[in-house]
Amino acid sequence: MNRTANSQTTVTAVPEHTVEIITNSGEGAQKCATIFGQTCAKMGNGVWTVEIIPAEIEPPHHTVTSTSGNIVRFGTEKVTNWGDRSKLAVAFNDQVCLSRHRLDSFDDDCIILHEAMWEKHEDENIRNNYAKAMEEMSSKNYRFIKVPIEEETLKVVDNAQHGKNMFALGLLAEIYQRDLSIIEKQIANIFRHKSAKVTEVNIELVKNGIAWARENLDFQFQIKSVPAKESRVVMNGNQAAALGAVAAGMEMCAMYPITPATSVSHELAAIIENYGGMVHQAEDEIAACGVALGASYGGKVALTVTSGPGMALKTEFLALAIMTEIPLVVLNVQRGGPSTGLPTKVEQSDLLSSLYSQPGDAPRVVIAPRSIEECFHAMVTARRIAETFRCVVIILTDANLASGVQQFTRPKFDVRWQQEPIDFSALPEGLRPYDWDSETGLSRRIVPGTPGGQHTVTGLAHDEESHVSYDPESNERGCKMRSRKLAVFQSTLIPPSVYGDEEGDLLVVGWGSTQGAIEEAVDRARAEGMKISTCQLTFLSPMEPGLKEIFSRFKQVMTVEINYSDTVGDPYITEETRRYGQLAWLLRAQTLVDIDCWTSCPGQPLRPNDIYNSIIDKSERGASK
Amino acid sequence: MSSIAISLLDIEDDASECLVAEDYQTREGKWCAGCGDFGALNAVKRLLAKEQLKPEKMAFVSGIGCSSRFPHYVNAYGFHGIHGRALPIATGLKLARPELDVFVVMGDGDCTSIGAGHWIHATRYNPNLTVLLLDNNIYGLTKNQTSPTTPQGYKSNTSPRGSVLPALNPLQATLGVSNASFVAQTADWVPAHMYATLQAAYQHTGFSFIRILQRCPKFTPDVFQDQIKNPDLTELLVHEDGVDAPGLERLFKARRVHDPKDIDEARSLAQRTDMLRLGIFFRDDSFPVYDEIRSVRPVSPEEKVQGLEREFDRYAV
């Protein structure tokens, strides 16, 4: 097919673009965006995609709450976050479009390819709502282009509901000059379990979209790509975590369905039995943790996967795992809270509860992957830490990483990433179940089946023999030994790296998934000559060493987080009453440095521009002090 | 005699084998004098000796309560966990290590109250566990609070004017769950029957649920007194596939032939309150056993790495 634009078409070269496909729930936006994103990745562009998901499966159509869709940000360089507002959108109706407008998702001169059928629809209600929506959106300088999406789709299929998405894909393919042969392969792959006819029809729809765009649109965008040298993969954070669990040799994932964590278990359920393992869907979150703990007691390093409300239910079992020193890996894909909160949306609000939600002193390791690639590697790291230190490791990802799709370098697997065979050799004479090394707090893990190792583990205070013991000395010693292990683990960590200069006016500290957005914001500020650096933490308990020293090289330090904090100046809120962002609390306690924070909990990933504004604001306030 | 029917005479043979009952006990149980848990521990020790189980090849998992101290006294691996949650741990352990013999010991508050959800679902999963519900009709360790199985009208610290609800019937509840494969009742004051029931439960492949009526001399000393004093108030369920022991026929005049395969009759008998019934209410070896149906072929680390390459091919760009 001739892919050259006609002579009236303006081709604009841009380094990157952000595109939205917005539809009613159930109209296939995900498939459209997945194929588009993968095509961009295969062509060598950097890509990040984000899902826009309602909490319900298929809410009433053509309403502002029915919006489902995807955002695809792609560019010549690596893309590390969802960026700022969208430059182009394909909208299947006025109401879903309006919902995005209200969220300020569109750039001021966003191009919106809009379904043409609603304006003159036979239903007066629909016409009125359409007119009102357009009126409301007229406050911005959007460029609306009416496209007969449904009409064109019906030329190929009987039910436009299952087809409009592929026509839309064709529009995007033409606007961004995507390689049709790659698209065809992606479609064939997505529908590989269906008849060949399905693939054919979908490809025909894409071609019709391309033809329509060529005939009717007078613009194109050119985003150069540099094909990668090393081999790469593209996936979301939950898929990466699931594959990481397999790479770590985990053979038990016990879980209970909860958004947005469940898709980890979907990926695992599909493949783990080929790897000697199983997914156990338990009767509740508590049992999922218990089954994982039981399997781990039996010698597996087990995984349980959950999100905030599930985490809350697992707390008693986590304390038991910590008290009995049985290794356990917990993946918490954070969502908005408290309570059921924002089930499908991102937040970083489980940091403090991950550290402190157990009664008593219950030291555990908490790590937060910063990218989709790290979601994979974190599983391997967590398994190793849990086993070596006989401890609980909590991995905190979030809905942004869970459903964001990004490419990364294909890992080179190593058998050493997997659990070593359990040592069932007879125990040395006199070895006790908790023969804590006084220096390190470490002791040998004795697994049932080991001759001569019989003992009863207990959640009650116990001595080295694992005998219930309430005497003061014994209890103090147990607490000390369980805590010591964390210090020993911390001694193996290196100080975090600083992005930007090693010293300056302001250091922005983040944790987990916000890395890409924060670094992009800091780049922007640095380009304007500001002395700003950033540092993204992965280890939250224990923390990486050297933080106080790093902080001392900057005039000001602030955290940027997706959670709630008070704003000084609001009613009743003073420097004394102010509640900080969760990382800020921890860092203040840990370093005694006066660390400020800027946090936000909009139920969506932070935008580089918002972070940039907060940095500017902080710098100005700092300078005026 | 069927292979499952037990004769007390078998116990005599134990002495000649390597481990005797006392070898399976680590320390004296710290229960009150007269507590039925001692009898249960004795019966378990006899079973372990009879089966000559290797101490390192078995695990006792418990929750919280008087009876949940049980694992501390047995020469085996033990997991004294948290209140109500022995079953998930035991299920996970059995899934990870199907070759181990896993026993679960729970009290009535543990199993039928705080752990009721796990009880229902573990019954349905039907993993190969031997499950002892030591039911003394009361919360003992926390000192005399009403449990779900406390008889209606019985006074406790939380129901000083008497328990207001009819007691929950654990047999009825278990028999109501799909895939329940073994349900029996015995009593600590009939040691021969308790031992025989334990052995049948152990030999059953699947979730073997035994309710052991257990005396609490402190808080419910009189709940079983009528039956203890007058054996005529007890009916033994007997069958060639059931349990029996020599001498029991002299003690208990009332005997009913009940085929443990008959689920309708089992449910009907479980809900009747006219007499106390001891024996196997239901048993079916043909039901799916969770650790068997979920078992997968072990895969070597090298094979896993090769397989992962294929998984990543799906995501390659």
JSON list of N, CA and C in Angstrom, two decimals, chain A residues 48-93:
[
{"chain": "A", "resi": 48, "resn": "TRP", "atom": "N", "xyz": [4.77, 4.55, 26.58]},
{"chain": "A", "resi": 48, "resn": "TRP", "atom": "CA", "xyz": [4.15, 4.32, 27.90]},
{"chain": "A", "resi": 48, "resn": "TRP", "atom": "C", "xyz": [2.65, 4.38, 27.69]},
{"chain": "A", "resi": 49, "resn": "THR", "atom": "N", "xyz": [1.93, 3.36, 28.08]},
{"chain": "A", "resi": 49, "resn": "THR", "atom": "CA", "xyz": [0.48, 3.44, 27.96]},
{"chain": "A", "resi": 49, "resn": "THR", "atom": "C", "xyz": [-0.17, 3.34, 29.34]},
{"chain": "A", "resi": 50, "resn": "VAL", "atom": "N", "xyz": [-1.29, 4.00, 29.48]},
{"chain": "A", "resi": 50, "resn": "VAL", "atom": "CA", "xyz": [-2.04, 4.00, 30.75]},
{"chain": "A", "resi": 50, "resn": "VAL", "atom": "C", "xyz": [-3.48, 3.67, 30.44]},
{"chain": "A", "resi": 51, "resn": "GLU", "atom": "N", "xyz": [-4.09, 2.86, 31.27]},
{"chain": "A", "resi": 51, "resn": "GLU", "atom": "CA", "xyz": [-5.50, 2.53, 31.08]},
{"chain": "A", "resi": 51, "resn": "GLU", "atom": "C", "xyz": [-6.38, 3.54, 31.81]},
{"chain": "A", "resi": 52, "resn": "ILE", "atom": "N", "xyz": [-7.49, 3.87, 31.18]},
{"chain": "A", "resi": 52, "resn": "ILE", "atom": "CA", "xyz": [-8.53, 4.64, 31.87]},
{"chain": "A", "resi": 52, "resn": "ILE", "atom": "C", "xyz": [-9.66, 3.63, 32.10]},
{"chain": "A", "resi": 53, "resn": "ILE", "atom": "N", "xyz": [-9.84, 3.22, 33.35]},
{"chain": "A", "resi": 53, "resn": "ILE", "atom": "CA", "xyz": [-10.79, 2.13, 33.59]},
{"chain": "A", "resi": 53, "resn": "ILE", "atom": "C", "xyz": [-11.85, 2.56, 34.59]},
{"chain": "A", "resi": 54, "resn": "PRO", "atom": "N", "xyz": [-13.13, 2.38, 34.27]},
{"chain": "A", "resi": 54, "resn": "PRO", "atom": "CA", "xyz": [-14.14, 2.57, 35.31]},
{"chain": "A", "resi": 54, "resn": "PRO", "atom": "C", "xyz": [-14.09, 1.36, 36.25]},
{"chain": "A", "resi": 55, "resn": "ALA", "atom": "N", "xyz": [-14.59, 1.51, 37.48]},
{"chain": "A", "resi": 55, "resn": "ALA", "atom": "CA", "xyz": [-14.54, 0.39, 38.42]},
{"chain": "A", "resi": 55, "resn": "ALA", "atom": "C", "xyz": [-15.57, -0.67, 38.06]},
{"chain": "A", "resi": 56, "resn": "GLU", "atom": "N", "xyz": [-16.62, -0.28, 37.31]},
{"chain": "A", "resi": 56, "resn": "GLU", "atom": "CA", "xyz": [-17.66, -1.23, 36.95]},
{"chain": "A", "resi": 56, "resn": "GLU", "atom": "C", "xyz": [-17.28, -1.91, 35.62]},
{"chain": "A", "resi": 57, "resn": "ILE", "atom": "N", "xyz": [-17.88, -3.05, 35.34]},
{"chain": "A", "resi": 57, "resn": "ILE", "atom": "CA", "xyz": [-17.54, -3.78, 34.12]},
{"chain": "A", "resi": 57, "resn": "ILE", "atom": "C", "xyz": [-18.06, -3.06, 32.88]},
{"chain": "A", "resi": 58, "resn": "GLU", "atom": "N", "xyz": [-19.36, -2.81, 32.87]},
{"chain": "A", "resi": 58, "resn": "GLU", "atom": "CA", "xyz": [-19.90, -2.09, 31.73]},
{"chain": "A", "resi": 58, "resn": "GLU", "atom": "C", "xyz": [-20.99, -1.13, 32.20]},
{"chain": "A", "resi": 59, "resn": "PRO", "atom": "N", "xyz": [-20.58, 0.02, 32.73]},
{"chain": "A", "resi": 59, "resn": "PRO", "atom": "CA", "xyz": [-21.57, 0.99, 33.22]},
{"chain": "A", "resi": 59, "resn": "PRO", "atom": "C", "xyz": [-22.42, 1.51, 32.05]},
{"chain": "A", "resi": 60, "resn": "PRO", "atom": "N", "xyz": [-23.56, 2.17, 32.35]},
{"chain": "A", "resi": 60, "resn": "PRO", "atom": "CA", "xyz": [-24.44, 2.64, 31.27]},
{"chain": "A", "resi": 60, "resn": "PRO", "atom": "C", "xyz": [-23.64, 3.43, 30.24]},
{"chain": "A", "resi": 61, "resn": "HIS", "atom": "N", "xyz": [-23.91, 3.13, 28.99]},
{"chain": "A", "resi": 61, "resn": "HIS", "atom": "CA", "xyz": [-23.16, 3.75, 27.91]},
{"chain": "A", "resi": 61, "resn": "HIS", "atom": "C", "xyz": [-23.48, 5.24, 27.74]},
{"chain": "A", "resi": 62, "resn": "HIS", "atom": "N", "xyz": [-22.59, 5.91, 27.06]},
{"chain": "A", "resi": 62, "resn": "HIS", "atom": "CA", "xyz": [-22.80, 7.29, 26.64]},
{"chain": "A", "resi": 62, "resn": "HIS", "atom": "C", "xyz": [-23.08, 8.20, 27.84]},
{"chain": "A", "resi": 63, "resn": "THR", "atom": "N", "xyz": [-22.30, 7.99, 28.91]},
{"chain": "A", "resi": 63, "resn": "THR", "atom": "CA", "xyz": [-22.38, 8.87, 30.07]},
{"chain": "A", "resi": 63, "resn": "THR", "atom": "C", "xyz": [-20.95, 9.23, 30.46]},
{"chain": "A", "resi": 64, "resn": "VAL", "atom": "N", "xyz": [-20.83, 10.26, 31.28]},
{"chain": "A", "resi": 64, "resn": "VAL", "atom": "CA", "xyz": [-19.47, 10.66, 31.67]},
{"chain": "A", "resi": 64, "resn": "VAL", "atom": "C", "xyz": [-18.81, 9.62, 32.57]},
{"chain": "A", "resi": 65, "resn": "THR", "atom": "N", "xyz": [-19.62, 8.76, 33.20]},
{"chain": "A", "resi": 65, "resn": "THR", "atom": "CA", "xyz": [-19.01, 7.76, 34.08]},
{"chain": "A", "resi": 65, "resn": "THR", "atom": "C", "xyz": [-18.68, 6.46, 33.35]},
{"chain": "A", "resi": 66, "resn": "SER", "atom": "N", "xyz": [-19.04, 6.38, 32.07]},
{"chain": "A", "resi": 66, "resn": "SER", "atom": "CA", "xyz": [-18.80, 5.12, 31.35]},
{"chain": "A", "resi": 66, "resn": "SER", "atom": "C", "xyz": [-17.44, 5.11, 30.66]},
{"chain": "A", "resi": 67, "resn": "THR", "atom": "N", "xyz": [-16.68, 6.20, 30.87]},
{"chain": "A", "resi": 67, "resn": "THR", "atom": "CA", "xyz": [-15.44, 6.33, 30.11]},
{"chain": "A", "resi": 67, "resn": "THR", "atom": "C", "xyz": [-14.45, 5.21, 30.36]},
{"chain": "A", "resi": 68, "resn": "SER", "atom": "N", "xyz": [-14.05, 4.62, 29.27]},
{"chain": "A", "resi": 68, "resn": "SER", "atom": "CA", "xyz": [-13.01, 3.62, 29.31]},
{"chain": "A", "resi": 68, "resn": "SER", "atom": "C", "xyz": [-12.05, 4.00, 28.21]},
{"chain": "A", "resi": 69, "resn": "GLY", "atom": "N", "xyz": [-10.81, 3.68, 28.38]},
{"chain": "A", "resi": 69, "resn": "GLY", "atom": "CA", "xyz": [-9.92, 4.05, 27.29]},
{"chain": "A", "resi": 69, "resn": "GLY", "atom": "C", "xyz": [-8.47, 3.85, 27.64]},
{"chain": "A", "resi": 70, "resn": "ASN", "atom": "N", "xyz": [-7.65, 4.41, 26.81]},
{"chain": "A", "resi": 70, "resn": "ASN", "atom": "CA", "xyz": [-6.21, 4.28, 26.98]},
{"chain": "A", "resi": 70, "resn": "ASN", "atom": "C", "xyz": [-5.51, 5.56, 26.55]},
{"chain": "A", "resi": 71, "resn": "ILE", "atom": "N", "xyz": [-4.41, 5.79, 27.22]},
{"chain": "A", "resi": 71, "resn": "ILE", "atom": "CA", "xyz": [-3.55, 6.89, 26.81]},
{"chain": "A", "resi": 71, "resn": "ILE", "atom": "C", "xyz": [-2.24, 6.26, 26.35]},
{"chain": "A", "resi": 72, "resn": "VAL", "atom": "N", "xyz": [-1.79, 6.65, 25.19]},
{"chain": "A", "resi": 72, "resn": "VAL", "atom": "CA", "xyz": [-0.51, 6.14, 24.69]},
{"chain": "A", "resi": 72, "resn": "VAL", "atom": "C", "xyz": [0.41, 7.33, 24.48]},
{"chain": "A", "resi": 73, "resn": "ARG", "atom": "N", "xyz": [1.49, 7.33, 25.22]},
{"chain": "A", "resi": 73, "resn": "ARG", "atom": "CA", "xyz": [2.51, 8.37, 24.99]},
{"chain": "A", "resi": 73, "resn": "ARG", "atom": "C", "xyz": [3.69, 7.68, 24.30]},
{"chain": "A", "resi": 74, "resn": "PHE", "atom": "N", "xyz": [4.09, 8.22, 23.17]},
{"chain": "A", "resi": 74, "resn": "PHE", "atom": "CA", "xyz": [5.23, 7.60, 22.47]},
{"chain": "A", "resi": 74, "resn": "PHE", "atom": "C", "xyz": [6.11, 8.67, 21.87]},
{"chain": "A", "resi": 75, "resn": "GLY", "atom": "N", "xyz": [7.37, 8.35, 21.74]},
{"chain": "A", "resi": 75, "resn": "GLY", "atom": "CA", "xyz": [8.31, 9.36, 21.28]},
{"chain": "A", "resi": 75, "resn": "GLY", "atom": "C", "xyz": [9.57, 8.74, 20.71]},
{"chain": "A", "resi": 76, "resn": "THR", "atom": "N", "xyz": [10.45, 9.62, 20.27]},
{"chain": "A", "resi": 76, "resn": "THR", "atom": "CA", "xyz": [11.70, 9.15, 19.69]},
{"chain": "A", "resi": 76, "resn": "THR", "atom": "C", "xyz": [12.59, 8.54, 20.77]},
{"chain": "A", "resi": 77, "resn": "GLU", "atom": "N", "xyz": [12.62, 9.20, 21.93]},
{"chain": "A", "resi": 77, "resn": "GLU", "atom": "CA", "xyz": [13.45, 8.72, 23.05]},
{"chain": "A", "resi": 77, "resn": "GLU", "atom": "C", "xyz": [12.64, 7.78, 23.95]},
{"chain": "A", "resi": 78, "resn": "LYS", "atom": "N", "xyz": [13.32, 7.28, 24.96]},
{"chain": "A", "resi": 78, "resn": "LYS", "atom": "CA", "xyz": [12.67, 6.45, 25.97]},
{"chain": "A", "resi": 78, "resn": "LYS", "atom": "C", "xyz": [11.56, 7.26, 26.66]},
{"chain": "A", "resi": 79, "resn": "VAL", "atom": "N", "xyz": [10.44, 6.65, 26.91]},
{"chain": "A", "resi": 79, "resn": "VAL", "atom": "CA", "xyz": [9.35, 7.31, 27.62]},
{"chain": "A", "resi": 79, "resn": "VAL", "atom": "C", "xyz": [9.18, 6.64, 28.98]},
{"chain": "A", "resi": 80, "resn": "THR", "atom": "N", "xyz": [9.20, 7.43, 30.05]},
{"chain": "A", "resi": 80, "resn": "THR", "atom": "CA", "xyz": [9.21, 6.84, 31.39]},
{"chain": "A", "resi": 80, "resn": "THR", "atom": "C", "xyz": [7.94, 7.10, 32.18]},
{"chain": "A", "resi": 81, "resn": "ASN", "atom": "N", "xyz": [7.01, 7.84, 31.60]},
{"chain": "A", "resi": 81, "resn": "ASN", "atom": "CA", "xyz": [5.77, 8.12, 32.34]},
{"chain": "A", "resi": 81, "resn": "ASN", "atom": "C", "xyz": [4.71, 8.59, 31.35]},
{"chain": "A", "resi": 82, "resn": "TRP", "atom": "N", "xyz": [3.52, 8.85, 31.85]},
{"chain": "A", "resi": 82, "resn": "TRP", "atom": "CA", "xyz": [2.42, 9.16, 30.93]},
{"chain": "A", "resi": 82, "resn": "TRP", "atom": "C", "xyz": [2.41, 10.59, 30.44]},
{"chain": "A", "resi": 83, "resn": "GLY", "atom": "N", "xyz": [3.31, 11.41, 30.97]},
{"chain": "A", "resi": 83, "resn": "GLY", "atom": "CA", "xyz": [3.48, 12.75, 30.44]},
{"chain": "A", "resi": 83, "resn": "GLY", "atom": "C", "xyz": [2.41, 13.72, 30.87]},
{"chain": "A", "resi": 84, "resn": "ASP", "atom": "N", "xyz": [2.27, 14.77, 30.08]},
{"chain": "A", "resi": 84, "resn": "ASP", "atom": "CA", "xyz": [1.28, 15.79, 30.41]},
{"chain": "A", "resi": 84, "resn": "ASP", "atom": "C", "xyz": [0.02, 15.55, 29.58]},
{"chain": "A", "resi": 85, "resn": "ARG", "atom": "N", "xyz": [-0.61, 16.63, 29.12]},
{"chain": "A", "resi": 85, "resn": "ARG", "atom": "CA", "xyz": [-1.92, 16.44, 28.50]},
{"chain": "A", "resi": 85, "resn": "ARG", "atom": "C", "xyz": [-1.82, 15.91, 27.07]},
{"chain": "A", "resi": 86, "resn": "SER", "atom": "N", "xyz": [-2.93, 15.36, 26.62]},
{"chain": "A", "resi": 86, "resn": "SER", "atom": "CA", "xyz": [-2.92, 14.66, 25.33]},
{"chain": "A", "resi": 86, "resn": "SER", "atom": "C", "xyz": [-3.00, 15.63, 24.16]},
{"chain": "A", "resi": 87, "resn": "LYS", "atom": "N", "xyz": [-2.31, 15.27, 23.08]},
{"chain": "A", "resi": 87, "resn": "LYS", "atom": "CA", "xyz": [-2.27, 16.11, 21.88]},
{"chain": "A", "resi": 87, "resn": "LYS", "atom": "C", "xyz": [-3.35, 15.71, 20.89]},
{"chain": "A", "resi": 88, "resn": "LEU", "atom": "N", "xyz": [-3.75, 14.46, 20.98]},
{"chain": "A", "resi": 88, "resn": "LEU", "atom": "CA", "xyz": [-4.74, 13.97, 20.02]},
{"chain": "A", "resi": 88, "resn": "LEU", "atom": "C", "xyz": [-5.61, 12.93, 20.69]},
{"chain": "A", "resi": 89, "resn": "ALA", "atom": "N", "xyz": [-6.90, 12.94, 20.34]},
{"chain": "A", "resi": 89, "resn": "ALA", "atom": "CA", "xyz": [-7.79, 11.95, 20.94]},
{"chain": "A", "resi": 89, "resn": "ALA", "atom": "C", "xyz": [-8.76, 11.43, 19.89]},
{"chain": "A", "resi": 90, "resn": "VAL", "atom": "N", "xyz": [-9.14, 10.16, 20.06]},
{"chain": "A", "resi": 90, "resn": "VAL", "atom": "CA", "xyz": [-10.24, 9.62, 19.27]},
{"chain": "A", "resi": 90, "resn": "VAL", "atom": "C", "xyz": [-11.35, 9.34, 20.27]},
{"chain": "A", "resi": 91, "resn": "ALA", "atom": "N", "xyz": [-12.50, 10.01, 20.08]},
{"chain": "A", "resi": 91, "resn": "ALA", "atom": "CA", "xyz": [-13.59, 9.87, 21.06]},
{"chain": "A", "resi": 91, "resn": "ALA", "atom": "C", "xyz": [-14.82, 9.27, 20.38]},
{"chain": "A", "resi": 92, "resn": "PHE", "atom": "N", "xyz": [-15.37, 8.23, 21.00]},
{"chain": "A", "resi": 92, "resn": "PHE", "atom": "CA", "xyz": [-16.52, 7.55, 20.40]},
{"chain": "A", "resi": 92, "resn": "PHE", "atom": "C", "xyz": [-17.84, 8.24, 20.73]},
{"chain": "A", "resi": 93, "resn": "ASN", "atom": "N", "xyz": [-17.85, 9.09, 21.74]},
{"chain": "A", "resi": 93, "resn": "ASN", "atom": "CA", "xyz": [-19.05, 9.91, 21.95]},
{"chain": "A", "resi": 93, "resn": "ASN", "atom": "C", "xyz": [-18.72, 11.15, 22.77]}
]
